[in-house]
Amino acid sequence: MSRGVIPSPNIWRYPDVYETENLGVDPDGVLEAAMRRIHDWTGQNVVDVGCGSGFHLPRFAADAARVVGVEPHPPLVRRARQRVGAITAAASAAPAAVTAAVDPSDRARPNASIEVLRGTAQALPLPTSSMDVAHARWAYFFGPGCEPGIRELGRVLRRGGTAFVIDNDAARSTFGRWFRRALPRYDPQEVERFWARQAWQREPLEIRWEQPDRASFEAVVRIEFPAETADAFLAEHPGSSVDYAVNLFWRTFP
Ligand SMILES: C[S@@+](CC[C@H](N)C(=O)[O-])C[C@H]1O[C@@H](n2cnc3c(N)ncnc32)[C@H](O)[C@@H]1O
């Protein structure tokens, strides 16, 4: 395993359930709207650090000129490349074929270039000053102790480029309460102090996790928490959605 890689049991072991989870995250588009207000990537170069199976790559490619996913775990690099291959083929096909081949939200603009590179946040496989926006979502490798990754963001971003890190806010919401119960040593205030010391901004946001049915909801809760805690959360929480507080940490590099 490459240096600095932190295993991610949810997506490493259950990539199909994680895809379901991703499809139900933030159905209202709160995160995308907040990022666009800070730095719109239309026509620009975007890197998604720790891109997993590449779920967010087509969403950026709908407007960006170039999108690069960086991911260290080889099976996920392969999955992300398969996704990108299907999108690229569909983008150059006839409209009817596009409809049949991919989810409507997975369409890239015809000239967008999308690629997936194996690498880590601490050693981004990208030239200096080559990107405009960096995005890292549920990227716990960004947090206290991640200074090498932050230096890399500063290197690959052009002047005026913006880096976004999206993380759980364990101090708020039902999901935050679950997170703290499952990880009692996690200190949300320390995380916030860390980013403030790095001169990053924090935008607190509230999103929803909305699954199509109870079975999908239970499946995604079970890949996020150990069995006993997942059982307890599900027993006390009916339905197929949960309120979920997040922090959007960001910095525009001079
Ligand atoms: C919880 S997953 C989130 C995946 C993706 N961002 C998403 O939202 O679908 C975290 C990802 O970070 C990757 N990862 C772990 N350590 C990393 C590192 N040092 N640099 C970059 N990515 C890393 C994992 O392999 C995993 O794919």
Short mmCIF file of C-alpha atoms and ligand atoms in Angstrom, two decimals:
data_model
loop_
_atom_site.label_atom_id
_atom_site.label_comp_id
_atom_site.label_asym_id
_atom_site.label_seq_id
_atom_site.Cartn_x
_atom_site.Cartn_y
_atom_site.Cartn_z
CA MET A 1 0.00 0.00 0.00
CA SER A 2 1.37 3.46 -0.89
CA ARG A 3 2.56 5.73 1.91
CA GLY A 4 -0.14 7.88 3.45
CA VAL A 5 -3.05 5.74 2.23
CA ILE A 6 -5.76 5.29 4.84
CA PRO A 7 -7.94 2.21 4.31
CA SER A 8 -11.56 3.04 3.65
CA PRO A 9 -13.56 -0.08 4.63
CA ASN A 10 -16.91 1.26 3.38
CA ILE A 11 -15.97 1.81 -0.27
CA TRP A 12 -13.09 -0.69 -0.39
CA ARG A 13 -15.22 -3.60 0.80
CA TYR A 14 -18.69 -2.59 -0.41
CA PRO A 15 -18.29 -0.46 -3.54
CA ASP A 16 -21.80 -1.28 -4.82
CA VAL A 17 -23.48 -0.24 -1.56
CA TYR A 18 -21.26 2.84 -1.50
CA GLU A 19 -22.59 3.73 -4.96
CA THR A 20 -26.14 3.54 -3.55
CA GLU A 21 -25.01 5.71 -0.67
CA ASN A 22 -23.52 8.31 -3.01
CA LEU A 23 -26.72 8.41 -5.09
CA GLY A 24 -28.65 9.38 -1.95
CA VAL A 25 -26.25 11.99 -0.58
CA ASP A 26 -27.45 15.58 -0.70
CA PRO A 27 -30.45 15.25 -3.07
CA ASP A 28 -31.00 19.03 -2.75
CA GLY A 29 -27.56 19.89 -4.17
CA VAL A 30 -26.57 22.00 -1.16
CA LEU A 31 -22.89 21.09 -1.42
CA GLU A 32 -22.53 21.77 -5.13
CA ALA A 33 -24.34 25.11 -4.84
CA ALA A 34 -22.11 26.18 -1.92
CA MET A 35 -18.92 25.27 -3.80
CA ARG A 36 -20.07 27.04 -6.96
CA ARG A 37 -20.80 30.21 -5.00
CA ILE A 38 -17.18 30.19 -3.83
CA HIS A 39 -15.51 29.10 -7.08
CA ASP A 40 -17.37 28.12 -10.22
CA TRP A 41 -15.39 25.56 -12.25
CA THR A 42 -17.11 26.08 -15.58
CA GLY A 43 -14.46 25.75 -18.32
CA GLN A 44 -11.73 25.06 -15.73
CA ASN A 45 -9.53 22.17 -14.57
CA VAL A 46 -10.75 20.18 -11.57
CA VAL A 47 -8.96 17.48 -9.57
CA ASP A 48 -10.94 15.14 -7.30
CA VAL A 49 -8.53 13.85 -4.66
CA GLY A 50 -9.43 10.44 -3.24
CA CYS A 51 -12.06 10.06 -5.97
CA GLY A 52 -12.95 6.47 -5.02
CA SER A 53 -14.96 4.89 -7.83
CA GLY A 54 -15.18 8.26 -9.59
CA PHE A 55 -18.77 9.09 -8.63
CA HIS A 56 -18.20 12.85 -8.76
CA LEU A 57 -16.07 12.99 -11.91
CA PRO A 58 -18.98 13.22 -14.41
CA ARG A 59 -20.69 15.82 -12.26
CA PHE A 60 -17.65 18.07 -12.53
CA ALA A 61 -17.19 17.19 -16.21
CA ALA A 62 -20.69 18.48 -17.00
CA ASP A 63 -19.13 21.98 -16.90
CA ALA A 64 -15.35 21.68 -16.45
CA ALA A 65 -12.84 21.58 -19.29
CA ARG A 66 -10.66 18.93 -17.70
CA VAL A 67 -11.32 16.60 -14.75
CA VAL A 68 -8.71 14.40 -13.09
CA GLY A 69 -9.54 11.83 -10.42
CA VAL A 70 -6.71 10.74 -8.13
CA GLU A 71 -7.17 7.52 -6.16
CA PRO A 72 -4.64 5.18 -4.50
CA HIS A 73 -6.64 1.94 -4.22
CA PRO A 74 -6.15 -0.05 -7.47
CA PRO A 75 -9.61 -1.74 -7.60
CA LEU A 76 -11.23 1.70 -7.26
CA VAL A 77 -8.92 3.18 -9.90
CA ARG A 78 -10.24 0.45 -12.24
CA ARG A 79 -13.87 1.17 -11.31
CA ALA A 80 -13.40 4.89 -11.82
CA ARG A 81 -11.78 4.28 -15.22
CA GLN A 82 -14.69 2.05 -16.26
CA ARG A 83 -17.13 4.80 -15.31
CA VAL A 84 -15.14 7.38 -17.24
CA GLY A 85 -14.90 5.06 -20.27
CA ALA A 86 -18.70 4.64 -20.37
CA ILE A 87 -19.27 8.38 -20.05
CA THR A 88 -16.74 9.31 -22.69
CA ALA A 89 -18.23 6.78 -25.13
CA ALA A 90 -21.74 8.06 -24.43
CA ALA A 91 -20.73 11.70 -24.83
CA SER A 92 -19.61 11.06 -28.39
CA ALA A 93 -22.58 8.81 -29.27
CA ALA A 94 -25.97 9.69 -30.74
CA PRO A 95 -28.54 11.12 -28.26
CA ALA A 96 -30.55 7.88 -28.18
CA ALA A 97 -27.45 5.90 -27.26
CA VAL A 98 -26.60 8.40 -24.52
CA THR A 99 -30.01 7.91 -22.95
CA ALA A 100 -29.59 4.17 -22.97
CA ALA A 101 -25.98 4.05 -21.78
CA VAL A 102 -25.66 6.28 -18.75
CA ASP A 103 -27.56 7.95 -15.99
CA PRO A 104 -28.58 11.48 -17.11
CA SER A 105 -26.49 13.03 -14.34
CA ASP A 106 -23.44 11.15 -15.63
CA ARG A 107 -23.11 13.10 -18.86
CA ALA A 108 -19.94 15.05 -19.53
CA ARG A 109 -19.85 18.02 -21.86
CA PRO A 110 -18.66 16.67 -25.21
CA ASN A 111 -15.18 18.24 -25.11
CA ALA A 112 -14.40 17.62 -21.46
CA SER A 113 -11.39 15.44 -20.81
CA ILE A 114 -11.68 13.07 -17.86
CA GLU A 115 -8.93 10.80 -16.57
CA VAL A 116 -8.16 8.78 -13.47
CA LEU A 117 -4.63 8.60 -12.07
CA ARG A 118 -3.32 6.36 -9.33
CA GLY A 119 -1.80 8.47 -6.57
CA THR A 120 -2.20 9.99 -3.15
CA ALA A 121 -2.98 13.39 -1.71
CA GLN A 122 0.56 13.58 -0.34
CA ALA A 123 2.13 13.13 -3.81
CA LEU A 124 -0.35 14.28 -6.43
CA PRO A 125 0.61 12.96 -9.89
CA LEU A 126 0.05 16.39 -11.47
CA PRO A 127 2.28 19.24 -12.65
CA THR A 128 2.66 22.42 -10.62
CA SER A 129 0.04 25.12 -11.31
CA SER A 130 -2.08 22.87 -13.53
CA MET A 131 -5.49 22.90 -11.78
CA ASP A 132 -8.08 25.51 -10.81
CA VAL A 133 -10.21 23.59 -8.33
CA ALA A 134 -9.43 20.68 -6.01
CA HIS A 135 -12.20 18.68 -4.37
CA ALA A 136 -11.83 16.04 -1.65
CA ARG A 137 -15.00 14.52 -0.25
CA TRP A 138 -15.26 12.30 2.81
CA ALA A 139 -11.50 12.49 2.71
CA TYR A 140 -10.43 11.71 6.24
CA PHE A 141 -6.83 11.73 4.99
CA PHE A 142 -7.36 15.51 5.13
CA GLY A 143 -7.49 16.47 8.79
CA PRO A 144 -5.03 17.03 11.62
CA GLY A 145 -1.63 15.84 10.38
CA CYS A 146 -2.36 16.24 6.68
CA GLU A 147 0.03 19.16 6.07
CA PRO A 148 1.88 17.31 3.23
CA GLY A 149 -1.44 16.98 1.36
CA ILE A 150 -2.23 20.65 1.90
CA ARG A 151 1.19 21.61 0.51
CA GLU A 152 0.46 19.49 -2.56
CA LEU A 153 -2.85 21.29 -3.12
CA GLY A 154 -0.96 24.59 -2.98
CA ARG A 155 1.53 23.27 -5.53
CA VAL A 156 -0.90 21.93 -8.15
CA LEU A 157 -3.41 24.80 -7.95
CA ARG A 158 -2.89 27.90 -10.05
CA ARG A 159 -2.99 31.35 -8.45
CA GLY A 160 -6.57 31.99 -7.47
CA GLY A 161 -7.34 28.27 -7.42
CA THR A 162 -9.59 26.90 -4.70
CA ALA A 163 -9.38 23.70 -2.68
CA PHE A 164 -12.49 22.17 -1.06
CA VAL A 165 -12.54 19.52 1.64
CA ILE A 166 -15.95 18.14 2.62
CA ASP A 167 -16.11 16.42 5.97
CA ASN A 168 -18.66 15.27 8.56
CA ASP A 169 -19.50 17.78 11.26
CA ALA A 170 -19.74 15.48 14.25
CA ALA A 171 -20.90 18.36 16.48
CA ARG A 172 -24.34 18.67 14.83
CA SER A 173 -27.25 16.67 13.38
CA THR A 174 -28.47 13.10 13.81
CA PHE A 175 -25.66 11.71 11.66
CA GLY A 176 -23.11 13.74 13.63
CA ARG A 177 -24.44 12.25 16.87
CA TRP A 178 -24.12 8.75 15.41
CA PHE A 179 -20.59 9.53 14.29
CA ARG A 180 -19.56 10.67 17.78
CA ARG A 181 -21.14 7.62 19.39
CA ALA A 182 -19.26 5.31 17.01
CA LEU A 183 -15.97 7.23 17.32
CA PRO A 184 -15.95 8.75 20.82
CA ARG A 185 -12.33 9.86 20.51
CA TYR A 186 -13.09 12.01 17.43
CA ASP A 187 -12.90 15.67 18.46
CA PRO A 188 -14.84 17.97 16.09
CA GLN A 189 -13.48 21.12 17.78
CA GLU A 190 -9.91 19.96 17.22
CA VAL A 191 -10.66 19.39 13.53
CA GLU A 192 -12.06 22.92 13.22
CA ARG A 193 -9.07 24.41 15.06
CA PHE A 194 -6.72 22.54 12.71
CA TRP A 195 -8.30 24.06 9.59
CA ALA A 196 -8.42 27.52 11.15
CA ARG A 197 -4.67 27.28 11.86
CA GLN A 198 -4.13 26.45 8.16
CA ALA A 199 -6.03 29.65 7.28
CA TRP A 200 -8.90 27.72 5.65
CA GLN A 201 -12.50 28.92 5.80
CA ARG A 202 -15.33 26.80 7.21
CA GLU A 203 -18.85 26.81 5.86
CA PRO A 204 -21.23 24.72 8.01
CA LEU A 205 -23.94 23.10 5.88
CA GLU A 206 -26.90 20.80 6.44
CA ILE A 207 -27.63 18.11 3.91
CA ARG A 208 -29.77 14.97 3.82
CA TRP A 209 -29.04 11.37 3.11
CA GLU A 210 -32.10 10.12 1.27
CA GLN A 211 -32.34 6.50 0.22
CA PRO A 212 -35.16 5.13 -1.98
CA ASP A 213 -36.32 2.62 0.65
CA ARG A 214 -35.63 1.30 4.14
CA ALA A 215 -33.55 -1.67 2.89
CA SER A 216 -31.11 0.64 1.06
CA PHE A 217 -30.97 2.94 4.08
CA GLU A 218 -30.12 0.05 6.38
CA ALA A 219 -27.47 -1.20 3.96
CA VAL A 220 -25.67 2.17 3.82
CA VAL A 221 -25.86 2.69 7.60
CA ARG A 222 -24.33 -0.78 8.04
CA ILE A 223 -21.29 -0.01 5.87
CA GLU A 224 -20.63 3.20 7.80
CA PHE A 225 -20.80 1.92 11.38
CA PRO A 226 -19.81 -1.20 13.32
CA ALA A 227 -22.63 -3.76 13.59
CA GLU A 228 -23.67 -3.04 17.17
CA THR A 229 -23.88 0.71 16.78
CA ALA A 230 -25.60 0.39 13.39
CA ASP A 231 -28.24 -1.86 15.01
CA ALA A 232 -28.84 0.72 17.74
CA PHE A 233 -29.10 3.65 15.30
CA LEU A 234 -31.51 1.78 13.04
CA ALA A 235 -33.67 0.70 15.98
CA GLU A 236 -34.15 4.31 17.10
CA HIS A 237 -34.42 5.90 13.65
CA PRO A 238 -37.35 5.02 11.34
CA GLY A 239 -37.61 5.81 7.64
CA SER A 240 -35.08 6.05 4.85
CA SER A 241 -33.40 9.42 5.35
CA VAL A 242 -31.34 11.21 7.96
CA ASP A 243 -30.25 14.80 8.55
CA TYR A 244 -26.53 15.17 8.13
CA ALA A 245 -24.32 18.14 9.07
CA VAL A 246 -21.14 18.72 7.12
CA ASN A 247 -18.34 21.22 7.02
CA LEU A 248 -17.17 22.62 3.73
CA PHE A 249 -13.58 23.67 4.41
CA TRP A 250 -12.02 25.72 1.65
CA ARG A 251 -9.17 27.99 0.74
CA THR A 252 -8.40 30.08 -2.32
CA PHE A 253 -4.64 30.01 -2.84
CA PRO A 254 -2.91 33.35 -3.58
C1 LIG B 1 -14.72 7.52 1.97
S1 LIG B 1 -13.95 7.33 0.40
C2 LIG B 1 -14.65 8.69 -0.53
C3 LIG B 1 -14.52 8.47 -2.03
C4 LIG B 1 -15.06 9.64 -2.88
N1 LIG B 1 -14.46 10.89 -2.52
C5 LIG B 1 -16.55 9.74 -2.83
O1 LIG B 1 -17.07 10.70 -2.24
O2 LIG B 1 -17.23 8.89 -3.43
C6 LIG B 1 -12.28 7.88 0.70
C7 LIG B 1 -11.33 7.59 -0.45
O3 LIG B 1 -10.04 8.14 -0.14
C8 LIG B 1 -9.05 7.24 -0.63
N2 LIG B 1 -7.79 7.52 0.09
C9 LIG B 1 -7.31 6.97 1.23
N3 LIG B 1 -6.12 7.50 1.56
C10 LIG B 1 -5.82 8.42 0.60
C11 LIG B 1 -4.73 9.31 0.37
N4 LIG B 1 -3.69 9.35 1.21
N5 LIG B 1 -4.76 10.10 -0.71
C12 LIG B 1 -5.82 10.08 -1.57
N6 LIG B 1 -6.89 9.27 -1.41
C13 LIG B 1 -6.89 8.44 -0.33
C14 LIG B 1 -9.65 5.87 -0.36
O4 LIG B 1 -9.04 4.86 -1.13
C15 LIG B 1 -11.11 6.11 -0.73
O5 LIG B 1 -11.34 5.88 -2.08
#
